[in-house]
């Protein structure tokens, strides 16, 4: 199989067949991110040959172990959805050639990747099986989006999510607790809820900001331009977001960056989730949570 560097996927894609389509990130400017530091964005036309080779290898491997059923394929890379619709179409055709039983194809996407697709192209991609796209929305706080150099505004999330809704493509969000900075956690959560409540994500997966020395954000902190939220403030931010969400959605703290596990379906489990977080906030010690954060070697 052709894999480049560390392969990242959402926890909920654990059962999907992972096929590398791109390497690296097209944006590569988010100040907090270190996931693709050593990996410039890459997609070559020869990558189609590699993709077909990997699909054939996966098909043969599953045949050997007596299991040929692949219901979902997840295309890896920071944002494969940036590829032109014709290339995504060709990839989907290859997926269905080797796994005709495949029901859906997912991948990571930036908000700006959706902007580049016409309504007709989005409709075509839906008909080919693209669904359950994971969008690194991060926050609905415009001040944080601008400072972190995300490359879009909060209203763009609403606009592009609406276009996915029109195309019947479902989507999920990653939310980054702590992205608004010290003293602004609750504000960031309220702004994010205001934006998310205008959209229809199936899942909101929350990660907690963890800052590594290689990041641009670390340098901003050293220069005195930004201050990190405390760990208990991050939990208060999380509580505020959950309390303020008014849409039906599965919400969970996903990944190693979260010292505290919270999950449930909103609105049904909201009170239980908030009560659990309230209990944690009273019991947990800032120093202990901080120790977890500073000793987290990798996301």
XYZ file of C-alpha atoms in Angstrom:
299
model
C 0.000 0.000 0.000
C 1.202 3.535 -0.771
C 1.204 5.532 2.478
C 3.264 8.688 3.085
C 4.205 9.818 6.593
C 1.742 9.506 9.473
C -1.766 8.596 8.337
C -4.458 10.591 10.139
C -8.114 9.599 10.246
C -11.052 10.470 12.521
C -11.671 7.848 15.245
C -15.090 7.116 13.759
C -13.442 5.968 10.510
C -11.737 3.022 12.232
C -13.785 0.527 10.224
C -13.168 2.170 6.847
C -10.701 1.070 4.197
C -7.979 3.761 4.162
C -6.683 4.734 0.726
C -4.068 7.472 0.355
C -5.089 10.055 -2.224
C -3.075 13.133 -1.271
C -0.165 13.841 1.040
C 0.167 16.992 3.128
C -2.110 20.025 3.308
C -2.822 22.632 0.647
C -3.182 25.444 3.216
C -0.294 24.622 5.520
C -0.570 27.935 7.409
C -2.662 27.226 10.527
C -0.521 28.450 13.408
C -1.438 25.647 15.801
C -0.933 22.724 13.401
C 2.159 20.530 13.260
C 0.604 17.436 11.679
C 2.014 17.977 8.198
C 5.135 20.047 8.895
C 7.472 17.735 6.999
C 5.034 16.892 4.246
C 4.279 19.366 1.429
C 1.003 18.844 -0.404
C 1.242 16.353 -3.219
C -1.018 14.808 -5.818
C 0.415 13.567 -9.081
C -1.453 12.129 -12.002
C 0.551 8.937 -11.368
C -1.200 8.846 -7.995
C -4.219 7.391 -9.818
C -2.055 4.397 -10.681
C -1.013 4.093 -7.025
C -4.636 4.368 -5.892
C -5.714 1.614 -8.270
C -2.785 -0.526 -7.156
C -3.788 -0.063 -3.493
C -7.426 -0.883 -4.183
C -6.368 -4.027 -6.036
C -4.039 -5.006 -3.183
C -6.792 -4.434 -0.616
C -9.222 -6.487 -2.690
C -6.741 -9.357 -2.934
C -5.914 -9.174 0.768
C -9.547 -9.272 1.809
C -10.137 -12.175 -0.563
C -7.327 -14.151 1.075
C -8.792 -13.722 4.561
C -12.265 -14.520 3.268
C -13.863 -11.111 3.692
C -14.568 -8.999 0.618
C -17.137 -6.627 2.082
C -16.038 -2.979 2.143
C -18.929 -0.669 2.935
C -16.911 2.531 3.278
C -13.646 3.886 1.889
C -11.874 6.818 3.537
C -9.461 8.815 1.387
C -6.481 9.954 3.457
C -4.565 13.208 3.341
C -5.181 16.556 5.040
C -7.844 17.629 2.530
C -8.386 15.362 -0.496
C -11.676 17.158 -1.195
C -9.586 19.988 -2.667
C -9.026 17.877 -5.790
C -10.958 18.839 -8.882
C -14.318 17.150 -9.226
C -13.162 15.169 -12.276
C -10.289 13.655 -10.284
C -12.569 12.810 -7.381
C -14.931 11.225 -9.896
C -12.119 9.079 -11.310
C -11.119 7.985 -7.799
C -14.728 7.044 -6.984
C -14.961 5.027 -10.185
C -11.859 3.087 -9.177
C -13.294 2.471 -5.697
C -16.518 1.085 -7.156
C -14.616 -0.977 -9.721
C -12.815 -2.945 -7.014
C -15.452 -2.691 -4.289
C -18.879 -2.486 -5.962
C -20.528 -3.032 -2.568
C -18.983 0.216 -1.218
C -21.784 2.492 -0.043
C -19.890 5.709 0.722
C -16.574 7.515 0.358
C -15.314 9.983 2.960
C -12.326 12.264 3.451
C -11.093 15.371 5.250
C -12.019 18.755 3.746
C -11.280 22.390 4.367
C -14.175 24.832 4.153
C -12.440 26.404 1.157
C -12.369 23.067 -0.695
C -16.170 23.133 -0.908
C -16.117 26.693 -2.224
C -14.264 25.515 -5.330
C -17.008 23.060 -6.340
C -20.117 24.042 -8.305
C -23.573 22.870 -7.250
C -23.568 20.467 -10.198
C -20.193 19.042 -9.169
C -21.297 18.562 -5.560
C -24.400 16.759 -6.792
C -22.292 14.537 -9.013
C -19.937 13.704 -6.130
C -22.901 12.758 -3.953
C -24.189 10.438 -6.682
C -20.759 8.760 -6.759
C -20.926 8.045 -3.021
C -19.102 10.955 -1.411
C -20.687 11.393 1.991
C -19.753 11.927 5.632
C -17.068 14.508 4.822
C -15.056 15.613 7.873
C -14.492 19.377 7.965
C -11.893 20.965 10.230
C -14.163 23.880 11.112
C -12.261 24.408 14.418
C -14.384 27.347 15.638
C -16.998 29.923 14.743
C -14.970 32.679 16.412
C -13.855 35.059 13.662
C -11.122 36.595 15.806
C -9.575 33.171 16.398
C -9.965 32.116 12.761
C -8.154 35.248 11.619
C -5.348 35.007 14.190
C -4.732 31.323 13.443
C -4.718 32.049 9.677
C -7.411 29.469 8.871
C -8.178 31.159 5.553
C -11.950 31.582 5.950
C -14.518 33.359 8.113
C -17.182 31.860 10.344
C -19.987 32.724 7.925
C -18.193 30.686 5.254
C -18.841 27.587 7.372
C -22.579 28.280 7.232
C -22.560 29.016 3.512
C -20.570 25.972 2.460
C -22.373 23.616 4.859
C -25.618 24.803 3.263
C -24.283 23.886 -0.159
C -23.416 20.400 1.091
C -26.956 20.128 2.491
C -28.368 21.047 -0.913
C -26.248 18.309 -2.494
C -27.366 15.804 0.208
C -23.739 15.289 1.292
C -23.580 14.755 5.052
C -20.675 16.178 7.027
C -18.952 16.226 10.403
C -17.003 18.959 12.215
C -13.821 19.001 14.209
C -13.956 21.627 16.956
C -10.729 22.791 18.611
C -11.293 23.638 22.269
C -8.871 26.363 23.353
C -8.375 28.004 19.962
C -9.769 31.362 21.131
C -7.066 31.824 23.767
C -6.942 32.759 27.427
C -9.996 34.657 28.664
C -11.972 34.024 25.469
C -12.926 30.358 25.770
C -16.571 30.966 26.650
C -16.843 33.665 23.970
C -15.399 31.295 21.381
C -17.852 28.567 22.401
C -20.835 30.911 22.143
C -19.718 32.184 18.741
C -19.175 28.611 17.541
C -22.592 27.452 18.736
C -24.165 30.410 16.933
C -22.540 29.252 13.686
C -23.007 25.503 14.142
C -26.683 25.961 15.023
C -27.245 27.249 11.495
C -25.901 24.012 9.992
C -26.577 20.264 10.103
C -23.467 18.266 11.059
C -23.955 14.601 11.912
C -21.006 14.583 14.319
C -19.054 17.251 16.184
C -15.757 15.857 17.399
C -13.925 18.059 19.866
C -10.151 18.035 20.283
C -8.224 20.136 22.797
C -5.539 22.505 21.611
C -2.088 21.129 22.396
C 0.805 23.403 21.506
C 4.114 21.997 20.324
C 7.390 23.975 20.065
C 7.529 23.470 16.279
C 4.260 25.376 15.758
C 3.925 29.003 14.700
C 1.571 29.442 17.644
C 4.376 28.561 20.062
C 6.408 31.396 18.578
C 3.462 33.788 18.963
C 3.291 32.841 22.650
C 7.028 33.447 23.087
C 6.574 36.895 21.532
C 3.727 37.697 23.935
C 1.097 37.870 21.172
C -1.197 35.125 22.490
C -1.885 33.275 25.741
C -3.114 29.729 26.120
C -6.317 28.880 27.978
C -5.934 26.992 31.223
C -7.131 23.388 31.263
C -10.136 24.136 33.467
C -11.020 27.077 31.225
C -11.020 24.682 28.280
C -13.482 22.470 30.140
C -15.689 25.486 30.838
C -15.532 26.291 27.125
C -16.590 22.738 26.334
C -19.510 23.010 28.768
C -20.610 26.281 27.181
C -20.519 24.845 23.675
C -22.554 21.772 24.608
C -25.073 23.869 26.543
C -25.462 26.294 23.619
C -25.864 23.778 20.799
C -29.499 23.543 19.705
C -29.145 21.111 16.816
C -29.514 17.315 16.862
C -25.940 15.998 16.688
C -23.646 13.356 18.119
C -20.991 15.153 20.180
C -17.804 13.580 21.528
C -14.338 14.500 22.719
C -12.256 12.598 20.195
C -8.578 11.747 20.311
C -5.680 11.714 22.764
C -5.696 15.506 23.196
C -8.699 15.152 25.526
C -7.919 14.133 29.106
C -11.663 13.963 29.794
C -14.097 11.787 27.814
C -17.514 13.244 27.032
C -19.968 11.879 24.501
C -23.653 11.746 23.760
C -26.453 12.717 21.441
C -27.825 16.207 21.655
C -30.279 17.291 22.806
C -31.261 14.012 24.526
C -28.029 13.574 26.524
C -27.247 17.255 27.105
C -28.079 17.399 30.828
C -26.145 14.207 31.553
C -23.105 15.480 29.631
C -23.174 18.861 31.364
C -23.573 17.268 34.786
C -20.594 15.031 34.089
C -18.447 17.981 33.040
C -19.553 20.000 36.068
C -18.487 17.153 38.338
C -15.130 16.892 36.580
C -14.521 20.642 36.866
C -15.043 20.450 40.638
C -12.870 17.373 41.098
C -10.006 17.882 38.659
C -6.907 19.874 39.504
C -5.443 22.359 37.019
C -1.933 21.076 37.687
C -2.900 17.450 37.026
C -4.656 18.347 33.780
C -1.708 20.501 32.774
C 0.654 17.610 33.426
C -1.377 15.507 31.011
C -1.185 18.248 28.362
C 2.561 18.889 28.650
C 3.385 15.187 28.600
C 1.285 14.420 25.533
C 4.058 13.432 23.153
C 1.917 13.251 20.039
C -1.673 13.774 18.962
